[in-house]
Amino acid sequence: MKKSIAIVAFVVIFAFLVLGVVQMRPFGEPENEDMDDHFLGDSQERHQVNNVVTAVLFDYRGLDTLGEATILFSAVSGVLTVLRKIKDEKEEVED
Amino acid sequence: MTLIVQIIQFVLLLGLIITALAVVVFKDLISAAIALGACSLLLSLQFYLLRAPDVAIAEAAVGAALTTAILIIAIKSTERKEGYR
Amino acid sequence: MNWEMSRVVRTITDILIVPMIIFGIYLVLHGHLTPGGGFQGGAVIASSTALLIVSYGTLGKHKKDLSSIEAVGLTLFILIAFFGIGYTMFYNYLAGTGGIFGGTVPAGPNPGYINTGGTVTLMNLMVGIEVSAALSLILWMMSRESGIMEAKDKGSEGMEVKG
C-alpha cells in the first residue's frame, strides 16, 4: 500500500517535471525583453554602474538586500543566544 | 564548442545525481558531509556553465566551504556513525 | 579533544590563507565591475576563517571584535541607504557627482573603472564587512561550544557572557 502510493507520487511528479522541461523556452530568450533593455541602459546611464546584477541588488531592490542583511544579523543573534555559557552550567562542569 | 559544453553539462548532471545518492546511502556521516560538499561544487560549476557567475561564486563559497565546515563541526561534537535506536 | 591537524594541513593553510582573503577583498571591492559582490566576497573571507578553525582549532579571543564589526557594518549600510531620504531610501545620490566613487561610466561596453558606482560601491563594502564577520562569528561560536577548542583555549573566561 505504502509502496504503491510512493510509486504513484513518483510517476506524477516525474510527469510534471518532464512537462516543464518540454515547455521550456530556449536558453537566452526570455518572454519579455523590454525590461531587460531598460535595465541594461538605465544602470549605466542613471546609476553609473557597469554590473547590472549589482545595480539591481543594491539600487533597484535595495530594501530586499536590507532584509537579507537583517536576516543574517538575527541568525547570528540567535546563535549567540543559544550557545552562550551560563554561569551555573560552567561551575557544574568545572566541579 | 557548443557540443563540448553540452557533454560537460551531461557529465556534471550525472555527477550531481551520483553524489546526491551517495549522501543518502553513506552510513559514515563525515563521508556524507563531504559528498554534500562535492554535490555543491558540481552544482556551482553547472551554474557557471549556465552563465550565472554570481550564483556560482555564492554557491561555491557557502555550499562547498561553509556548510561542510559547520556539518563537520556538528558531527565532531556528536557521533560519527549513523545509528538506529 | 585536541583538534589540531597534521603539519601538512597547517602549512598549506598558512600558504593559502592570504590569497583567499585577498580574493575575497577583490570580490568585494570590484563588485560593481565584475561578477561578485558583498555577499560572495564576505562568504569567501568567512571560508578562510573556516579553514583556520578546521586546521588549527582556534581563532583566538575575538568574539567581541567580530560582533562589533558586524553591528558596525549593518549600521553603516542602513545609514548610507538612509542619507538618500531626500529623494527615496536607497537613492544613489553619489553617482556622477565627481566626488568619492562619483565618476561617470561611458555607455556600452567599457573596461570598467573603480571610481564609479556611487553608493553601490560603499554598500558592497559594508555588506562584505557584515557578512564576513557574521559567518565567522557563527563558525567560531559553534566550534567553541562543540568542545573542539576546550583543549587549547582554557583561559577564555574574560569574554564569556555572564548569565
CSV table of N, CA and C in Angstrom, one decimal, chain B residues 2-39:
chain,number,residue,atom,x,y,z
B,2,THR,N,29.9,24.3,-28.7
B,2,THR,CA,28.6,24.0,-28.0
B,2,THR,C,28.4,22.5,-27.6
B,3,LEU,N,28.9,21.7,-28.5
B,3,LEU,CA,28.8,20.2,-28.2
B,3,LEU,C,29.7,19.9,-27.0
B,4,ILE,N,30.9,20.5,-26.9
B,4,ILE,CA,31.7,20.2,-25.8
B,4,ILE,C,31.0,20.7,-24.5
B,5,VAL,N,30.4,21.9,-24.5
B,5,VAL,CA,29.7,22.4,-23.4
B,5,VAL,C,28.6,21.5,-23.0
B,6,GLN,N,27.9,21.0,-24.0
B,6,GLN,CA,26.7,20.1,-23.7
B,6,GLN,C,27.2,18.8,-23.1
B,7,ILE,N,28.4,18.2,-23.6
B,7,ILE,CA,28.9,17.0,-23.0
B,7,ILE,C,29.3,17.2,-21.5
B,8,ILE,N,30.0,18.4,-21.3
B,8,ILE,CA,30.4,18.7,-19.9
B,8,ILE,C,29.2,18.8,-19.0
B,9,GLN,N,28.1,19.5,-19.5
B,9,GLN,CA,26.9,19.6,-18.7
B,9,GLN,C,26.3,18.2,-18.4
B,10,PHE,N,26.3,17.3,-19.4
B,10,PHE,CA,25.8,16.0,-19.1
B,10,PHE,C,26.6,15.3,-18.0
B,11,VAL,N,27.9,15.4,-18.1
B,11,VAL,CA,28.7,14.7,-17.1
B,11,VAL,C,28.5,15.3,-15.8
B,12,LEU,N,28.3,16.6,-15.7
B,12,LEU,CA,28.1,17.3,-14.4
B,12,LEU,C,26.8,16.9,-13.8
B,13,LEU,N,25.7,16.8,-14.6
B,13,LEU,CA,24.4,16.4,-14.1
B,13,LEU,C,24.5,14.9,-13.6
B,14,LEU,N,25.2,14.1,-14.3
B,14,LEU,CA,25.4,12.7,-13.9
B,14,LEU,C,26.1,12.6,-12.5
B,15,GLY,N,27.1,13.5,-12.4
B,15,GLY,CA,27.9,13.5,-11.1
B,15,GLY,C,27.0,14.1,-10.0
B,16,LEU,N,26.1,15.0,-10.3
B,16,LEU,CA,25.2,15.5,-9.3
B,16,LEU,C,24.3,14.4,-8.8
B,17,ILE,N,23.7,13.6,-9.7
B,17,ILE,CA,22.9,12.5,-9.3
B,17,ILE,C,23.6,11.5,-8.4
B,18,ILE,N,24.9,11.2,-8.9
B,18,ILE,CA,25.6,10.2,-8.1
B,18,ILE,C,26.0,10.7,-6.7
B,19,THR,N,26.4,12.0,-6.6
B,19,THR,CA,26.8,12.5,-5.3
B,19,THR,C,25.6,12.6,-4.4
B,20,ALA,N,24.4,13.0,-5.0
B,20,ALA,CA,23.2,13.1,-4.2
B,20,ALA,C,22.8,11.8,-3.7
B,21,LEU,N,22.9,10.7,-4.5
B,21,LEU,CA,22.6,9.4,-4.0
B,21,LEU,C,23.6,9.0,-2.9
B,22,ALA,N,24.9,9.4,-3.1
B,22,ALA,CA,25.9,9.0,-2.1
B,22,ALA,C,25.6,9.6,-0.7
B,23,VAL,N,25.1,10.9,-0.7
B,23,VAL,CA,24.7,11.5,0.5
B,23,VAL,C,23.7,10.7,1.3
B,24,VAL,N,22.7,10.1,0.6
B,24,VAL,CA,21.7,9.3,1.2
B,24,VAL,C,22.2,7.9,1.7
B,25,VAL,N,23.1,7.3,0.8
B,25,VAL,CA,23.5,5.9,1.1
B,25,VAL,C,24.5,5.8,2.2
B,26,PHE,N,25.4,6.8,2.3
B,26,PHE,CA,26.6,6.6,3.2
B,26,PHE,C,26.1,6.5,4.7
B,27,LYS,N,26.7,5.6,5.4
B,27,LYS,CA,26.4,5.5,6.9
B,27,LYS,C,27.3,6.3,7.7
B,28,ASP,N,28.5,6.6,7.2
B,28,ASP,CA,29.5,7.4,7.8
B,28,ASP,C,29.1,8.9,7.6
B,29,LEU,N,28.9,9.6,8.6
B,29,LEU,CA,28.3,10.9,8.4
B,29,LEU,C,29.3,11.9,7.9
B,30,ILE,N,30.6,11.8,8.2
B,30,ILE,CA,31.6,12.7,7.6
B,30,ILE,C,31.7,12.4,6.1
B,31,SER,N,31.6,11.2,5.7
B,31,SER,CA,31.6,10.9,4.2
B,31,SER,C,30.4,11.5,3.6
B,32,ALA,N,29.2,11.5,4.2
B,32,ALA,CA,28.0,12.1,3.7
B,32,ALA,C,28.2,13.6,3.6
B,33,ALA,N,28.9,14.2,4.6
B,33,ALA,CA,29.1,15.7,4.5
B,33,ALA,C,30.0,16.0,3.4
B,34,ILE,N,31.1,15.2,3.2
B,34,ILE,CA,32.0,15.5,2.1
B,34,ILE,C,31.3,15.3,0.7
B,35,ALA,N,30.4,14.3,0.6
B,35,ALA,CA,29.7,14.1,-0.6
B,35,ALA,C,28.7,15.3,-0.9
B,36,LEU,N,28.2,15.9,0.2
B,36,LEU,CA,27.3,17.0,0.0
B,36,LEU,C,28.1,18.2,-0.5
B,37,GLY,N,29.4,18.4,0.0
B,37,GLY,CA,30.2,19.4,-0.5
B,37,GLY,C,30.6,19.2,-2.0
B,38,ALA,N,30.8,18.0,-2.3
B,38,ALA,CA,31.1,17.7,-3.8
B,38,ALA,C,29.9,18.0,-4.6
B,39,CYS,N,28.7,17.7,-4.1
B,39,CYS,CA,27.5,18.0,-4.8
B,39,CYS,C,27.3,19.5,-5.1
